[in-house]
Coordinates of N, CA and C in Angstrom, one line a residue:
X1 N 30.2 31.1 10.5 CA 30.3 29.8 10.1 C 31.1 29.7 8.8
X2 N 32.3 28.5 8.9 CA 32.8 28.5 7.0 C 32.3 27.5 7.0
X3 N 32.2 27.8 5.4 CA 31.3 26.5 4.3 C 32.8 26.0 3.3
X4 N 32.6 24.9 3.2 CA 33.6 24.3 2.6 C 32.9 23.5 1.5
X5 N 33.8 23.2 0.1 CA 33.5 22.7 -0.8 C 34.2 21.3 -1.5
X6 N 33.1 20.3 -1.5 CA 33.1 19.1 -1.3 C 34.6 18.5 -2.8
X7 N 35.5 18.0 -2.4 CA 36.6 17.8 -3.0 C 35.2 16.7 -4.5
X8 N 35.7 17.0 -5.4 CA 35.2 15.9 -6.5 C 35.8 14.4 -6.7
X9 N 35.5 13.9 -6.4 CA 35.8 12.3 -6.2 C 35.5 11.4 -7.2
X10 N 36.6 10.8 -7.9 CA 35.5 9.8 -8.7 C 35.2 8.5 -8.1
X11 N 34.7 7.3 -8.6 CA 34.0 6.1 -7.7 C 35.3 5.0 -7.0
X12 N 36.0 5.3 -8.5 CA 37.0 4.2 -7.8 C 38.2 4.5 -7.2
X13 N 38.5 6.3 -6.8 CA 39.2 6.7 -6.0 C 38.6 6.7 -4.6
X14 N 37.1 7.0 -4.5 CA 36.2 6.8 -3.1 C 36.4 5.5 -2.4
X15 N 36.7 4.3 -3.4 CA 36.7 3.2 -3.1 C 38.1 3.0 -2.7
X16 N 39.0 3.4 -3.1 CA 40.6 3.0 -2.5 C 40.4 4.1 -0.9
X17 N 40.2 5.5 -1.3 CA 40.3 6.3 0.1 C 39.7 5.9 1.4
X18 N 38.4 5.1 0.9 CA 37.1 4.5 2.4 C 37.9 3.7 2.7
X19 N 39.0 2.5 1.7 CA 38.7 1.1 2.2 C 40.5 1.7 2.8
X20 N 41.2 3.0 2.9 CA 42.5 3.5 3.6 C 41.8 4.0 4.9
X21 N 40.9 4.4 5.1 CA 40.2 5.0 6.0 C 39.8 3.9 7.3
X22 N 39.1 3.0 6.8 CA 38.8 1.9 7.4 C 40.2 1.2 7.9
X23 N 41.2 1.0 7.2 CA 42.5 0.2 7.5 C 43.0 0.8 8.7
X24 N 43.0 2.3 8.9 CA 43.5 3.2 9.9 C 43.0 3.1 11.1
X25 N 41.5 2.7 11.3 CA 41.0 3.0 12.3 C 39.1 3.0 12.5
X26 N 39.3 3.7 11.2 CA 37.5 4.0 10.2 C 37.3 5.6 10.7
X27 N 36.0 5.6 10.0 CA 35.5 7.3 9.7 C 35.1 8.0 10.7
X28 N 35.0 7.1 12.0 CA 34.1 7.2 13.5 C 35.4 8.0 14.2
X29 N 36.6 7.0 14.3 CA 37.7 7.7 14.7 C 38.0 8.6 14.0
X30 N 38.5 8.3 13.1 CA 38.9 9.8 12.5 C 38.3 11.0 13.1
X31 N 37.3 11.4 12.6 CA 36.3 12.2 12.8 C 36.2 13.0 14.1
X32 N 36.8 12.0 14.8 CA 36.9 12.9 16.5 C 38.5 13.6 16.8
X33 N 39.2 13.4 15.4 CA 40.7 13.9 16.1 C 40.5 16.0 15.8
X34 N 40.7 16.6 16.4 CA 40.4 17.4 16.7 C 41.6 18.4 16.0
X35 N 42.4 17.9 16.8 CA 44.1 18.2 17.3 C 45.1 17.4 17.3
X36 N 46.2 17.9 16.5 CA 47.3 16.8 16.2 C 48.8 17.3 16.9
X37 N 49.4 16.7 17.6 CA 51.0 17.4 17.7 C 52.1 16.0 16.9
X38 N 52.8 16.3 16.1 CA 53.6 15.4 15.2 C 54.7 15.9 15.5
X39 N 56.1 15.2 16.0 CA 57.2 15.2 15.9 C 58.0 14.3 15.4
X40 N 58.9 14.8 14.3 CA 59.3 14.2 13.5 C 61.2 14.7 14.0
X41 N 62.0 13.7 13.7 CA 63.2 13.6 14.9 C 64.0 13.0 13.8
X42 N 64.7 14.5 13.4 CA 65.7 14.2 12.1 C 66.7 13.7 12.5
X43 N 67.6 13.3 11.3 CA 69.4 12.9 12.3 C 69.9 14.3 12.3
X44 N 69.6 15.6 12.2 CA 70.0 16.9 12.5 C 69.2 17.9 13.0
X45 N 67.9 17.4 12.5 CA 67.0 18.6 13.7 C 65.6 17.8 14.0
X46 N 65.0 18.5 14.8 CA 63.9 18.1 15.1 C 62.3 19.4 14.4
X47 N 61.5 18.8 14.1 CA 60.4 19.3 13.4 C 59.4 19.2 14.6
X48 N 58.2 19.8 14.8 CA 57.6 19.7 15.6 C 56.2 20.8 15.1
X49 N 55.4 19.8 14.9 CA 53.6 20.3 14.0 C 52.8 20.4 15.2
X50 N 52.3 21.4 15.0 CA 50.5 21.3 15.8 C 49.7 22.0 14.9
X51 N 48.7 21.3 14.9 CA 47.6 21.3 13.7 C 46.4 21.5 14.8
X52 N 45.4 22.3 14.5 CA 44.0 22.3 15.2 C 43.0 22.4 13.8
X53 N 42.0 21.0 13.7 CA 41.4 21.3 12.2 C 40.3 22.8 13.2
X54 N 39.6 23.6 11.7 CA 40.0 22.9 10.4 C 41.5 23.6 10.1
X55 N 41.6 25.0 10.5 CA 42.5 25.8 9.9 C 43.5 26.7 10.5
X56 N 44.1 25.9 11.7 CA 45.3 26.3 12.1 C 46.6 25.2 12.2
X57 N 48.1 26.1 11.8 CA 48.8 25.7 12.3 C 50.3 26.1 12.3
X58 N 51.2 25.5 12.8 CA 52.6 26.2 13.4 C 53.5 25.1 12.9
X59 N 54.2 25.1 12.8 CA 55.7 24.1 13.1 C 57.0 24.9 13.4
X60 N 57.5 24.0 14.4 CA 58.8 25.0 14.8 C 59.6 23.7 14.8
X61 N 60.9 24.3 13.7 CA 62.6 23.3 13.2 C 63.0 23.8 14.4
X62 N 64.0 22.8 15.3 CA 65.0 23.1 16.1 C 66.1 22.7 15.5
X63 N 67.3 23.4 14.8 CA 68.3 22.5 14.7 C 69.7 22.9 15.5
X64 N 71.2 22.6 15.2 CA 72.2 23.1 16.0 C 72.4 24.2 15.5
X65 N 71.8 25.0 15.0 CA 72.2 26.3 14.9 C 71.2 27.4 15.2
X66 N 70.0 27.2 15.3 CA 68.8 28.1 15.5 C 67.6 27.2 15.4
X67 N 66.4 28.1 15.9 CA 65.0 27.3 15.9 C 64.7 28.4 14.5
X68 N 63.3 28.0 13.5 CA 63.1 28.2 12.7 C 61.4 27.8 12.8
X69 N 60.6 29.3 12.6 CA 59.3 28.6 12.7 C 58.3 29.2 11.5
X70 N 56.8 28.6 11.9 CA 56.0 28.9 10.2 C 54.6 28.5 11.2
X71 N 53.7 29.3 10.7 CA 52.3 29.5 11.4 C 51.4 30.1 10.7
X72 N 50.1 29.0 11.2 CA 48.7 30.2 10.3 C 47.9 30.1 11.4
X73 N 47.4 31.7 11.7 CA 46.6 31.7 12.9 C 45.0 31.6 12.3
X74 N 44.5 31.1 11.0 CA 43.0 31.0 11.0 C 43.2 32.1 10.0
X75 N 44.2 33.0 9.7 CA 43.7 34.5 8.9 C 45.0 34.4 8.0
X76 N 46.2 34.8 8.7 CA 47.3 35.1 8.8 C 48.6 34.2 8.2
X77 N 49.4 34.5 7.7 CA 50.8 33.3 8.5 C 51.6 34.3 8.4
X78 N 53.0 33.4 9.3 CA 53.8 33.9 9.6 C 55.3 32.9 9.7
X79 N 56.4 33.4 9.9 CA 57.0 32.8 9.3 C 58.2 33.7 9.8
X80 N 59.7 32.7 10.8 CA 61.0 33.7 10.7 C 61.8 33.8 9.2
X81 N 62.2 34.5 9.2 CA 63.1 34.7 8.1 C 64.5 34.4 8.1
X82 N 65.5 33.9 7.5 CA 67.2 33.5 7.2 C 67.7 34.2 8.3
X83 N 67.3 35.5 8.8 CA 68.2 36.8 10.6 C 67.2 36.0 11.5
X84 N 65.9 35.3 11.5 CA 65.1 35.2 12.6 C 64.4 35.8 12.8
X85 N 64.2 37.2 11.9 CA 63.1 38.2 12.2 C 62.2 37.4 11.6
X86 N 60.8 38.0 12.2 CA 59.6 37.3 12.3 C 59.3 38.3 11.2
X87 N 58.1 37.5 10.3 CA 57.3 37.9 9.3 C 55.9 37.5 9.0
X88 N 55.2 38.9 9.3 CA 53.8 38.3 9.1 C 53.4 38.8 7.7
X89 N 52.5 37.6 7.4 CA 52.3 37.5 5.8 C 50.6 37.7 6.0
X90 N 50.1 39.0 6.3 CA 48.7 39.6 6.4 C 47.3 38.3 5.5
X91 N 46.5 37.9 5.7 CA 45.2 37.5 5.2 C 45.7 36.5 3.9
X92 N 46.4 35.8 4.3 CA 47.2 34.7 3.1 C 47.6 33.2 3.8
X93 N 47.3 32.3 3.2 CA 48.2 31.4 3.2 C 49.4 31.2 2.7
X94 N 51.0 31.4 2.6 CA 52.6 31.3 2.0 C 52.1 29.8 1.1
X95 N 53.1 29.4 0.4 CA 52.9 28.4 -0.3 C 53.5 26.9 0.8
X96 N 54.7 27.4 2.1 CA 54.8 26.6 2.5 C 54.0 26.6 3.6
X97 N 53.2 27.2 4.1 CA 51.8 27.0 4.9 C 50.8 26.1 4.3
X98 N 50.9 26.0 2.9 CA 49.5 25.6 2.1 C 50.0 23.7 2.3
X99 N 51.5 23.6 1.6 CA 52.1 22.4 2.2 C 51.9 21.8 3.3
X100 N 52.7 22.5 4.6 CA 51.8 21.9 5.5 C 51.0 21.3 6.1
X101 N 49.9 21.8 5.9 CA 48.5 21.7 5.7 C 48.4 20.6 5.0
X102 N 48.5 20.1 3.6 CA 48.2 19.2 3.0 C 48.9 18.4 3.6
X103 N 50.3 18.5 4.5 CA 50.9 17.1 4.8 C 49.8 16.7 6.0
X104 N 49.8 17.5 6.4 CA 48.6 16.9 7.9 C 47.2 16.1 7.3
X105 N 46.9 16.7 6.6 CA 45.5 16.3 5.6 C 45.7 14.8 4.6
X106 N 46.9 15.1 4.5 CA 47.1 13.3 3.7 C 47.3 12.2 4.8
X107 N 47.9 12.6 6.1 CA 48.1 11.5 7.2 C 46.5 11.5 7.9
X108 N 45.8 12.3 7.5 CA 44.5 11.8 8.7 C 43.5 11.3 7.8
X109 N 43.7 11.6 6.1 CA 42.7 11.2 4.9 C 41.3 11.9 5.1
X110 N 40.6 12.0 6.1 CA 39.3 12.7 5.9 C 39.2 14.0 5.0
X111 N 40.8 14.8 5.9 CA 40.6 16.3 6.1 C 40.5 16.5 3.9
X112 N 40.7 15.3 3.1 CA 41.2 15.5 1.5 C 39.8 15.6 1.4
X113 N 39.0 15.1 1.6 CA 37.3 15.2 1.2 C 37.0 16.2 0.9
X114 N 37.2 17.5 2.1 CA 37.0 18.8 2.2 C 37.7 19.8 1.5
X115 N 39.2 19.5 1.7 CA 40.3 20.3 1.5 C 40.6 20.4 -0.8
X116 N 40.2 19.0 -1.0 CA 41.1 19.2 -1.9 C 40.3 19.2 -3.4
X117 N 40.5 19.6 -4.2 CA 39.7 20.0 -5.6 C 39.2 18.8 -6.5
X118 N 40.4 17.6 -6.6 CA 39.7 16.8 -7.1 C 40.7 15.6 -6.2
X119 N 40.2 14.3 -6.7 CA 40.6 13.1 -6.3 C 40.5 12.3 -7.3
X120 N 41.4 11.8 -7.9 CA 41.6 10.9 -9.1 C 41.8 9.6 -8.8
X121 N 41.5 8.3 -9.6 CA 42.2 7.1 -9.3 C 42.6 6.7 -10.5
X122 N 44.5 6.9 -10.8 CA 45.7 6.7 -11.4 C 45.5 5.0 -12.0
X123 N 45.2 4.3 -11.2 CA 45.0 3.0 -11.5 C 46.0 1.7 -10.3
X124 N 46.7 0.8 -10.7 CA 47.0 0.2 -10.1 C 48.4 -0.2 -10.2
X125 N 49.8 -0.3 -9.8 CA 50.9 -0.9 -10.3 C 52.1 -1.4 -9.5
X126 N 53.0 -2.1 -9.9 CA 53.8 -2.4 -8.9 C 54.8 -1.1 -8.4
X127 N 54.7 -0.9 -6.9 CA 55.7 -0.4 -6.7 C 56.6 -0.6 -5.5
X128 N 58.0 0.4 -5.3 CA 58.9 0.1 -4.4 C 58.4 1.1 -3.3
X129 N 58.2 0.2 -2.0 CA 58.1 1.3 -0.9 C 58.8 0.0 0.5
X130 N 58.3 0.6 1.4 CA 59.0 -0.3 2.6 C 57.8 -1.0 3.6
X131 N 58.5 -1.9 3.5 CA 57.4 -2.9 5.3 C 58.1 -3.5 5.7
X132 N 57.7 -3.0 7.1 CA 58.7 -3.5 8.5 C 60.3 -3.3 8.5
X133 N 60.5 -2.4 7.6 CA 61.5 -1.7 7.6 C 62.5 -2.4 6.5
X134 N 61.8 -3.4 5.3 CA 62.4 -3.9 4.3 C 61.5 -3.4 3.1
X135 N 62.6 -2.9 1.7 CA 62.0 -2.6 0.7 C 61.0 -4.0 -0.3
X136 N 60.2 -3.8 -0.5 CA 59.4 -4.8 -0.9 C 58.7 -4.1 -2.2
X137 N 57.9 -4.9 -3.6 CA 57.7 -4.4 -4.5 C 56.6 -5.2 -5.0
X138 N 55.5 -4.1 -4.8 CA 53.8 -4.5 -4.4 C 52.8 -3.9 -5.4
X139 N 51.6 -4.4 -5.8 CA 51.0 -3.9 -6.0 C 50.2 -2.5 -5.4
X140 N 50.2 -1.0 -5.9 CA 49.7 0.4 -5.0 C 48.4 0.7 -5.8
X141 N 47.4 0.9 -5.4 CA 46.6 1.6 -5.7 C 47.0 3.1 -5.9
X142 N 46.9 3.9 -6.9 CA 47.8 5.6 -6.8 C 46.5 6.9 -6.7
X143 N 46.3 7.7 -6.4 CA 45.7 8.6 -6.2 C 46.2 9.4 -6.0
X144 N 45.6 10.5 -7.6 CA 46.2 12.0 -8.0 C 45.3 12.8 -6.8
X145 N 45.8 13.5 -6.3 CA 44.8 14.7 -5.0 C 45.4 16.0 -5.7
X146 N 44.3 17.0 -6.0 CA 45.1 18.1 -6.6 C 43.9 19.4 -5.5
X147 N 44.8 20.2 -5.3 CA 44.1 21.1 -4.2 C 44.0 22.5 -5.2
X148 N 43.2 23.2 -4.2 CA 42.6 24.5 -5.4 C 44.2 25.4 -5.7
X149 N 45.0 25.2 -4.7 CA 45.9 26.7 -4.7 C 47.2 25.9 -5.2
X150 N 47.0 24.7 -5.8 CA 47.9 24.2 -7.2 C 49.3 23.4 -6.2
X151 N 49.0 22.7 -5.2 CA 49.7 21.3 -4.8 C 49.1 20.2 -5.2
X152 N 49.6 19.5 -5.9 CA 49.1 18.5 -6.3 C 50.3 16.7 -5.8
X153 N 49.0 16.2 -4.8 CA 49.8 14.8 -4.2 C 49.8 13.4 -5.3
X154 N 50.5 12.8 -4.8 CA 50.3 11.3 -6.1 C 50.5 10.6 -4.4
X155 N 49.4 10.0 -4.2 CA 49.5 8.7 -3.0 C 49.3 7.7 -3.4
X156 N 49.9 6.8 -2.9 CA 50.2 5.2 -3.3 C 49.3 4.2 -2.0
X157 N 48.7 3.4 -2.1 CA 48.1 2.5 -1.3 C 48.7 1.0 -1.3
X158 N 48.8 0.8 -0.4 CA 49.1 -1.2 -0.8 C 47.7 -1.9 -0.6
X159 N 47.9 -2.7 -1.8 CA 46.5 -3.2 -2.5 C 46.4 -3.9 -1.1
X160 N 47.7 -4.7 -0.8 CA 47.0 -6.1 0.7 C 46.4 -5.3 1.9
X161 N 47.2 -4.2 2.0 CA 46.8 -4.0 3.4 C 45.8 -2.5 3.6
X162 N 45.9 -1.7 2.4 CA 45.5 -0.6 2.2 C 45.7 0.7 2.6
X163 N 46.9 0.3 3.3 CA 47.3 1.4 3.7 C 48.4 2.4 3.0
X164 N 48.6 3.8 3.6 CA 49.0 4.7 2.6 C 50.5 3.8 2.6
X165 N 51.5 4.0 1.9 CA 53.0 3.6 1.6 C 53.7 4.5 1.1
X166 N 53.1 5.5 0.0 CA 54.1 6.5 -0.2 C 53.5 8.1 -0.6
X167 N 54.2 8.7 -1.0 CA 53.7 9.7 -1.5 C 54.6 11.0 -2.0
X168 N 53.9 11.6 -3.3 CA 54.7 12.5 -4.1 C 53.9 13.6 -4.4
X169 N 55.3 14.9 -4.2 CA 54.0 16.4 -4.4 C 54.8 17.0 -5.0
X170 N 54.2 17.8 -5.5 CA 54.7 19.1 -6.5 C 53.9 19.9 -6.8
X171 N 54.3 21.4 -6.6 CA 53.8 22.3 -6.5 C 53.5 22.6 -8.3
X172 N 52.3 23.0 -8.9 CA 52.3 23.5 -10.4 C 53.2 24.6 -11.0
X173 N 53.1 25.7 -10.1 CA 53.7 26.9 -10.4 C 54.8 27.2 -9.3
X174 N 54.8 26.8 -8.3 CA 55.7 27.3 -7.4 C 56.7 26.4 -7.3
X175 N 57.9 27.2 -7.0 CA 59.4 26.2 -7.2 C 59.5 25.4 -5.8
X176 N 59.2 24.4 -5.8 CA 59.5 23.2 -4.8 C 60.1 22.0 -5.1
X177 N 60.8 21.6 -4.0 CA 61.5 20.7 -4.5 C 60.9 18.8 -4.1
X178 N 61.2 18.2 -5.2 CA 60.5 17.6 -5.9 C 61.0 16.0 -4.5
X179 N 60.1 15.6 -3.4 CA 60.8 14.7 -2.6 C 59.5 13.7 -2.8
X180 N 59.9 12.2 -2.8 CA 59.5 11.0 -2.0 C 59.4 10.6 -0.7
X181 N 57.7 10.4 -0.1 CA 57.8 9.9 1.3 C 57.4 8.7 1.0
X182 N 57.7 7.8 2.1 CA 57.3 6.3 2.3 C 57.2 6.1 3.8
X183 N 55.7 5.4 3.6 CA 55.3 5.3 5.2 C 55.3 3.8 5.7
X184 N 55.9 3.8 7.2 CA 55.8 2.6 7.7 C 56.0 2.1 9.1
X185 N 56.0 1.2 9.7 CA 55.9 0.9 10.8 C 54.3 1.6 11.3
X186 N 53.7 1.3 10.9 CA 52.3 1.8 11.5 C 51.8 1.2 12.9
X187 N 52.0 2.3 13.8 CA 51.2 1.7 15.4 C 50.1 2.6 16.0
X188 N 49.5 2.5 16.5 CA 48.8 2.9 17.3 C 48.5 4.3 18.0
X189 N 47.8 5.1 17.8 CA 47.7 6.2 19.0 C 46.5 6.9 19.0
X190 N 45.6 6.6 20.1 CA 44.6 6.3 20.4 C 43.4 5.6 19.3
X191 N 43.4 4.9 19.3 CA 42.8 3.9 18.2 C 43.1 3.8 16.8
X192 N 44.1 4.9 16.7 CA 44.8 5.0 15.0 C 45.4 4.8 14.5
X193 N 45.6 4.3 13.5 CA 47.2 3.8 13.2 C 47.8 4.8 12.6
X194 N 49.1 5.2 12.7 CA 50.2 5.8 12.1 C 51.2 5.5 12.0
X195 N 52.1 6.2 11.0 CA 53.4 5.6 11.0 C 54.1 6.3 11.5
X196 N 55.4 5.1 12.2 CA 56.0 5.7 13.0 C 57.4 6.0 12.7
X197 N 57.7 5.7 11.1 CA 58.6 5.7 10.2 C 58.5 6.1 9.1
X198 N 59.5 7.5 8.8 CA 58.9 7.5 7.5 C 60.7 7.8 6.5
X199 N 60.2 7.3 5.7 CA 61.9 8.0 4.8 C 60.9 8.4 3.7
X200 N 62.6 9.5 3.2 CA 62.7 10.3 2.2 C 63.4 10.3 1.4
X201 N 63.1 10.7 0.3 CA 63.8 10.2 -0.8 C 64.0 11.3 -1.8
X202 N 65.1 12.2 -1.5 CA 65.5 13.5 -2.2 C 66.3 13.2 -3.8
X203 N 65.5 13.6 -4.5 CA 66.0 12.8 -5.9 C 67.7 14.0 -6.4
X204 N 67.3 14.9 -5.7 CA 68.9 15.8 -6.4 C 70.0 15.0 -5.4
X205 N 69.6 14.5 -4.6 CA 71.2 13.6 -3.4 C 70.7 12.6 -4.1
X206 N 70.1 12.1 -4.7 CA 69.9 10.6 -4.4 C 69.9 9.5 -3.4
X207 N 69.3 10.4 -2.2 CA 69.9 9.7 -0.9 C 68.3 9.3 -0.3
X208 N 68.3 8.5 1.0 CA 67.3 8.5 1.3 C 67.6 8.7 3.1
X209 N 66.4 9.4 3.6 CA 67.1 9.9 5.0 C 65.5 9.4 5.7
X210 N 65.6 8.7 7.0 CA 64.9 8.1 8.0 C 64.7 9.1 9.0
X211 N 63.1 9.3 9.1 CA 62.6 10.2 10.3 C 61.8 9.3 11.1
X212 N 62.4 9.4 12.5 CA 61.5 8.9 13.5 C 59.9 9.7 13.8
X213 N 58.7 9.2 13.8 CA 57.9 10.0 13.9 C 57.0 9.7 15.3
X214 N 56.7 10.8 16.0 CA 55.9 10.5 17.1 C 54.7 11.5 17.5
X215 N 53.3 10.9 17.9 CA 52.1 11.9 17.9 C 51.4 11.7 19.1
X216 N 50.7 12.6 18.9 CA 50.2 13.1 20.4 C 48.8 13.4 19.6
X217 N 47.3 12.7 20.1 CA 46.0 13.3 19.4 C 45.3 13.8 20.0
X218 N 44.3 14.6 20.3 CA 43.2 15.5 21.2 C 44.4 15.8 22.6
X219 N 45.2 17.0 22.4 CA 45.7 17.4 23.7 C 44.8 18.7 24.2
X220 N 44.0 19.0 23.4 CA 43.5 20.1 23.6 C 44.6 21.7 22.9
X221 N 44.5 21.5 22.1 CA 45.4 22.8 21.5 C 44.3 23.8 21.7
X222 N 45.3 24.7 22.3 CA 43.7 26.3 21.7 C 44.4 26.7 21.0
X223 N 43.2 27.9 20.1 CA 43.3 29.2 19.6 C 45.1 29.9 19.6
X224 N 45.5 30.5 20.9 CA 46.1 31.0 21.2 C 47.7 30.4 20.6
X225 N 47.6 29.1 20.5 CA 48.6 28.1 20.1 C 49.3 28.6 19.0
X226 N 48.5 29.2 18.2 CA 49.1 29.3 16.6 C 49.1 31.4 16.7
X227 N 49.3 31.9 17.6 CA 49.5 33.2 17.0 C 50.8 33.5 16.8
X228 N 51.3 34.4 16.3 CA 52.5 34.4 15.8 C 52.8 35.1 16.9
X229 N 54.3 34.2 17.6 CA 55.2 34.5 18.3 C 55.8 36.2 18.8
X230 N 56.0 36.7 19.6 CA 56.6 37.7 19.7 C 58.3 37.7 19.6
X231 N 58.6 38.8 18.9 CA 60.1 38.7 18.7 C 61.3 38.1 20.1
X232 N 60.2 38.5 21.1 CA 61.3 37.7 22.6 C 61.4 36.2 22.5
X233 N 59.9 36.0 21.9 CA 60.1 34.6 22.0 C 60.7 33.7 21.1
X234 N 61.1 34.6 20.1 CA 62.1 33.4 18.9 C 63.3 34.0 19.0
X235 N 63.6 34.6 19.7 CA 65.2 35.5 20.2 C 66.4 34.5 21.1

């Protein structure tokens, strides 16, 4: 059995997270997604997540020049390297596995309860994000999420509707690079809302780049899903 330890919450970040929780769908649905597959459909490659809570997962980049993959089998991760050779990283999570993870954990909101060390509420202010595909400038509820292994999120809520709108991470110690997401077009899949748009906002381009997003919930992922590839198969 793993025992997990309850993220510290203060009252009026519980109150922005329940009332984002509820906007999505509520704690009943949530609660039953098991398994997630995310495809995210770059203008140059495609990304493709499978998540099984609590603690597996893979993503494999297809782009025009090579597939590129990263996995935690429950123990392990693994991960190709710049030649394609595969690399297993023995009884660890990598720092971009730990990522990952928290991106999946901020789109479903429950999994932060469990996952993350503390939960702050930043306060309240105007900010720029997008709806219905126009930039608009709203009042966000913000919430600091800081996890044990030193990722630390800033999510943004919109006060009207409650739903998440953006979000910013940064690793403490580890060199990452520093990007803006903004969520939108929120529809449906099986009783949930998500978005089905998201941009980015790379502050060294100054640019902002549109990912189509598409999911698939309870497909039944097994075990077997997430072990690290054999060299035929990423060849």
């Amino acid at each position: 059995m793993e025992w997990f330890m309850a993220a510290v919450i203060d009252e009026k970040a519980r109150t922005v997270l329940e009332a984002a929780v509820e906007a999505v769908g509520g704690r009943k649905r949530l609660q039953k997604v098991t398994d997630i597959i995310i495809t995210a459909t770059h203008a140059l490659y495609t990304d493709t997540i499978r998540y099984r809570s609590p603690n597996r997962i893979a993503r494999e980049s297809r782009f025009p020049w090579g597939v590129v993959q990263i996995g935690y089998d429950g123990t392990s991760s693994w991960h190709t390297d710049k030649d394609g050779k595969l690399v297993l990283e023995e009884g660890k999570k990598i720092p971009a596995v730990q990522w990952l993870f928290h991106k999946v954990e901020v789109l479903l909101l429950l999994p932060l309860e469990r996952e993350a060390k503390t939960i702050e509420y930043l306060g309240g202010k105007n900010a720029y994000y997008f709806e219905n595909g126009e930039t608009v400038r709203k009042v966000a509820d913000i919430l600091r999420v800081t996890f044990p292994d030193g990722w630390v999120f800033r999510l943004y809520f919109a006060r009207d509707t409650r739903m998440l709108v953006k979000s910013e991470f940064r690793h403490t110690t580890h060199q990452s690079r520093y990007v803006e997401r903004f969520f939108t077009r929120y529809q449906k899949v099986r009783s949930i809302l998500f978005p089905r748009r998201v941009y980015e906002y790379n502050h060294q381009s100054g640019r902002f780049t549109r990912v189509k997003i598409d999911y698939e919930v309870n497909v039944g992922l097994k075990r077997r899903t997430f072990k690290m590839p054999t060299a035929k198969e990423v060849s």
